[in-house]
């Protein structure tokens, strides 16, 4: 609506109307075009549903992968919440000395949130019970296991943990300290790899959605060629001609995102029970989390946005070529 | 209102549709553009609504040099020109009302105002009872009148028509021409391309005769415009 400048018009002219009137008429036109383009889609609902489903599948795939990922990092977050340091004591340290040492470690405020002293005898008993090697151990003439102090550190940051480990290792009573950071690091590396994979996949599939919508819009433009010509003949601006197609793209995208949302929901219902059963056998209560309110909103917004973008690309390429003749 | 200054139009394939055409139509005038088909009538009209651009020379409409009009400015030019096409250019999937309302919707009128103006325009062409019908249900003459209603609904200061009576019988043709006369009487400048010479001579208006792209005759009305009013 940037026209009508620098022209002297006679009689009742367009520019004679107030800006306010034109603004409301502009909004009314948006409203009308939005409603009409949606109604047009619903009139051929079967064809529209097909397009929505195609877009829905393309959007659902990365969304499901994203959910798997976010559930997995929730899971590892739980495990990561309780890192444990095992401090093996020298075999020369007696039980009493060991207990005293443990008490001394525990009284050091800050580093240690809780600890437990496990005597060689207790360790042997536990090992016998868990490993099933009890008979073999009984043939040994002395207990080969050292005393262990299991520490739950207050900090969860790798740098501080390493500092704590170094301090523990320097104590004369300590034989060795073990803390399994490696597997956690690996898990995080795998998760961040998977995250990149999901982003790349999401990118490809979004491109697919753009092409699907672009192509559908291109067909719509061809179908309404006569209308476009007439609109241009009676003074329709480019943005006026473009508007119905942008709304069409928006409805395609939004409808696609809605069907993706439904597909994701159905997949979760299908997967949640076995996944929860599997995880229950490891560590108790785990609930598979679906799409939250914000994530659903983001999905719908991306769908609508991709629709408008795809339509914009198609319209830019094809609309200019249609001129009345 | 309209001024052609040494205007030539050569199409890409080399055909020269207009060559060195000069004329001027003042505000409030009514003129006919005649000549055989292929003489350049349609090309001349297309230059006025910037469907085509002059290869040489300059076209002025309401003081605007159309050679200097950018692509973005074209819609504004067209909004102040009503055009009636031989093939009507109606949208067959929309009602008569919606067809006539199109220029107003485009120009950004409020729905209330659109309704008022569309009904006035339909009354003018005696189609008030057909507003809910689709163009396909109308006769050729009625379709042409819908086209005219659409052309005048935005109250343009210039009305162009390309063979508006092309496919109509003489009675209907005269009826359509009288509509144009009525619009001219309220101050609209009218330019009609037609080869219906019998009807044109009856109208007694200025005639511009094109032959193979050249303006070969510019015959003024025999009587003054004012004395026509009684016909």
PDB file of C-alpha atoms in Angstrom, chain A residues 1-14 17 20-22 24-26 28-29 32 224 226-238 240 319-320 323-325, chain B residues 1 27 46 49 51 61-62 64 71-81 83 85 89-91 93-94 98-99 102-103 105-111 113 117 150 154-157:
ATOM      1  CA  UNK A   1       0.000   0.000   0.000  1.00  0.00           C
ATOM      2  CA  UNK A   2       2.774   2.387  -0.870  1.00  0.00           C
ATOM      3  CA  UNK A   3       1.197   3.839  -3.938  1.00  0.00           C
ATOM      4  CA  UNK A   4      -1.038   6.792  -4.641  1.00  0.00           C
ATOM      5  CA  UNK A   5       1.665   9.320  -4.010  1.00  0.00           C
ATOM      6  CA  UNK A   6       2.485  12.300  -6.176  1.00  0.00           C
ATOM      7  CA  UNK A   7      -0.627  11.948  -8.270  1.00  0.00           C
ATOM      8  CA  UNK A   8      -3.288  14.525  -8.658  1.00  0.00           C
ATOM      9  CA  UNK A   9      -6.537  12.664  -8.916  1.00  0.00           C
ATOM     10  CA  UNK A  10      -9.829  14.222  -9.761  1.00  0.00           C
ATOM     11  CA  UNK A  11     -13.225  13.331  -8.387  1.00  0.00           C
ATOM     12  CA  UNK A  12     -13.629  10.840  -5.586  1.00  0.00           C
ATOM     13  CA  UNK A  13     -10.198   9.391  -5.210  1.00  0.00           C
ATOM     14  CA  UNK A  14      -8.544   6.735  -3.149  1.00  0.00           C
ATOM     15  CA  UNK A  17     -10.064   8.514   2.578  1.00  0.00           C
ATOM     16  CA  UNK A  20      -7.549   5.059   9.689  1.00  0.00           C
ATOM     17  CA  UNK A  21     -10.204   3.850   7.239  1.00  0.00           C
ATOM     18  CA  UNK A  22      -7.579   2.365   4.980  1.00  0.00           C
ATOM     19  CA  UNK A  24      -9.165  -0.980   8.999  1.00  0.00           C
ATOM     20  CA  UNK A  25      -9.936  -1.952   5.421  1.00  0.00           C
ATOM     21  CA  UNK A  26      -6.456  -3.451   5.197  1.00  0.00           C
ATOM     22  CA  UNK A  28     -10.494  -6.513   7.079  1.00  0.00           C
ATOM     23  CA  UNK A  29      -8.902  -7.704   3.849  1.00  0.00           C
ATOM     24  CA  UNK A  32     -11.153 -12.038   4.741  1.00  0.00           C
ATOM     25  CA  UNK A 224      -5.642 -18.924 -10.345  1.00  0.00           C
ATOM     26  CA  UNK A 226      -6.928 -15.688 -14.640  1.00  0.00           C
ATOM     27  CA  UNK A 227      -7.786 -14.206 -11.278  1.00  0.00           C
ATOM     28  CA  UNK A 228      -4.273 -12.843 -10.829  1.00  0.00           C
ATOM     29  CA  UNK A 229      -4.393 -11.210 -14.247  1.00  0.00           C
ATOM     30  CA  UNK A 230      -7.717  -9.542 -13.528  1.00  0.00           C
ATOM     31  CA  UNK A 231      -6.567  -8.348 -10.113  1.00  0.00           C
ATOM     32  CA  UNK A 232      -3.457  -6.838 -11.673  1.00  0.00           C
ATOM     33  CA  UNK A 233      -5.569  -5.212 -14.397  1.00  0.00           C
ATOM     34  CA  UNK A 234      -7.790  -3.396 -11.944  1.00  0.00           C
ATOM     35  CA  UNK A 235      -4.859  -2.094  -9.937  1.00  0.00           C
ATOM     36  CA  UNK A 236      -3.977  -4.807  -7.441  1.00  0.00           C
ATOM     37  CA  UNK A 237      -0.563  -4.237  -5.882  1.00  0.00           C
ATOM     38  CA  UNK A 238       1.981  -7.047  -5.719  1.00  0.00           C
ATOM     39  CA  UNK A 240      -2.421  -7.739  -2.634  1.00  0.00           C
ATOM     40  CA  UNK A 319       3.897 -14.250  -9.633  1.00  0.00           C
ATOM     41  CA  UNK A 320       6.051 -11.739 -11.429  1.00  0.00           C
ATOM     42  CA  UNK A 323       1.098 -10.274 -16.331  1.00  0.00           C
ATOM     43  CA  UNK A 324      -2.190  -9.500 -18.049  1.00  0.00           C
ATOM     44  CA  UNK A 325      -1.983  -9.787 -21.810  1.00  0.00           C
TER      45      UNK A 325
ATOM     46  CA  UNK B   1      -6.032  13.752 -19.836  1.00  0.00           C
ATOM     47  CA  UNK B  27     -10.449  16.108 -19.758  1.00  0.00           C
ATOM     48  CA  UNK B  46      -2.604  -1.226 -23.422  1.00  0.00           C
ATOM     49  CA  UNK B  49      -2.927   1.188 -18.670  1.00  0.00           C
ATOM     50  CA  UNK B  51       0.200  -3.307 -19.938  1.00  0.00           C
ATOM     51  CA  UNK B  61      -2.052  10.187 -18.631  1.00  0.00           C
ATOM     52  CA  UNK B  62      -3.289  12.913 -16.285  1.00  0.00           C
ATOM     53  CA  UNK B  64       2.019  11.515 -15.590  1.00  0.00           C
ATOM     54  CA  UNK B  71       6.641  -1.285 -11.874  1.00  0.00           C
ATOM     55  CA  UNK B  72       5.549  -0.521  -8.316  1.00  0.00           C
ATOM     56  CA  UNK B  73       3.604   2.559  -9.377  1.00  0.00           C
ATOM     57  CA  UNK B  74       1.547   0.786 -12.039  1.00  0.00           C
ATOM     58  CA  UNK B  75      -1.297  -0.319  -9.682  1.00  0.00           C
ATOM     59  CA  UNK B  76      -1.942   3.288  -8.634  1.00  0.00           C
ATOM     60  CA  UNK B  77      -2.179   4.360 -12.293  1.00  0.00           C
ATOM     61  CA  UNK B  78      -4.618   1.553 -13.086  1.00  0.00           C
ATOM     62  CA  UNK B  79      -6.859   2.299 -10.119  1.00  0.00           C
ATOM     63  CA  UNK B  80      -7.862   5.606 -11.586  1.00  0.00           C
ATOM     64  CA  UNK B  81      -8.660   4.124 -14.995  1.00  0.00           C
ATOM     65  CA  UNK B  83     -11.315  -0.583 -18.296  1.00  0.00           C
ATOM     66  CA  UNK B  85     -12.699  -5.556 -21.968  1.00  0.00           C
ATOM     67  CA  UNK B  89     -12.353 -10.486 -17.843  1.00  0.00           C
ATOM     68  CA  UNK B  90     -14.818 -11.489 -15.147  1.00  0.00           C
ATOM     69  CA  UNK B  91     -14.008 -14.058 -12.471  1.00  0.00           C
ATOM     70  CA  UNK B  93     -15.957 -18.389  -9.496  1.00  0.00           C
ATOM     71  CA  UNK B  94     -17.195 -15.197  -7.857  1.00  0.00           C
ATOM     72  CA  UNK B  98     -17.766  -9.827  -5.705  1.00  0.00           C
ATOM     73  CA  UNK B  99     -16.631  -9.143  -9.268  1.00  0.00           C
ATOM     74  CA  UNK B 102     -12.875  -6.250  -6.612  1.00  0.00           C
ATOM     75  CA  UNK B 103     -11.435  -2.803  -7.481  1.00  0.00           C
ATOM     76  CA  UNK B 105     -11.343  -4.267  -2.145  1.00  0.00           C
ATOM     77  CA  UNK B 106      -8.014  -3.729  -3.855  1.00  0.00           C
ATOM     78  CA  UNK B 107      -8.126   0.004  -3.203  1.00  0.00           C
ATOM     79  CA  UNK B 108      -8.799  -0.703   0.481  1.00  0.00           C
ATOM     80  CA  UNK B 109     -12.388   0.361   1.030  1.00  0.00           C
ATOM     81  CA  UNK B 110     -14.287  -0.622   4.156  1.00  0.00           C
ATOM     82  CA  UNK B 111     -16.876  -3.368   3.517  1.00  0.00           C
ATOM     83  CA  UNK B 113     -18.526   1.525   1.731  1.00  0.00           C
ATOM     84  CA  UNK B 117     -20.776   1.656  -4.085  1.00  0.00           C
ATOM     85  CA  UNK B 150     -16.658  -2.994 -12.266  1.00  0.00           C
ATOM     86  CA  UNK B 154     -14.130   3.129  -8.209  1.00  0.00           C
ATOM     87  CA  UNK B 155     -15.303   6.369  -9.891  1.00  0.00           C
ATOM     88  CA  UNK B 156     -12.318   6.645 -12.208  1.00  0.00           C
ATOM     89  CA  UNK B 157     -11.696   9.854 -14.099  1.00  0.00           C
TER      90      UNK B 157
END
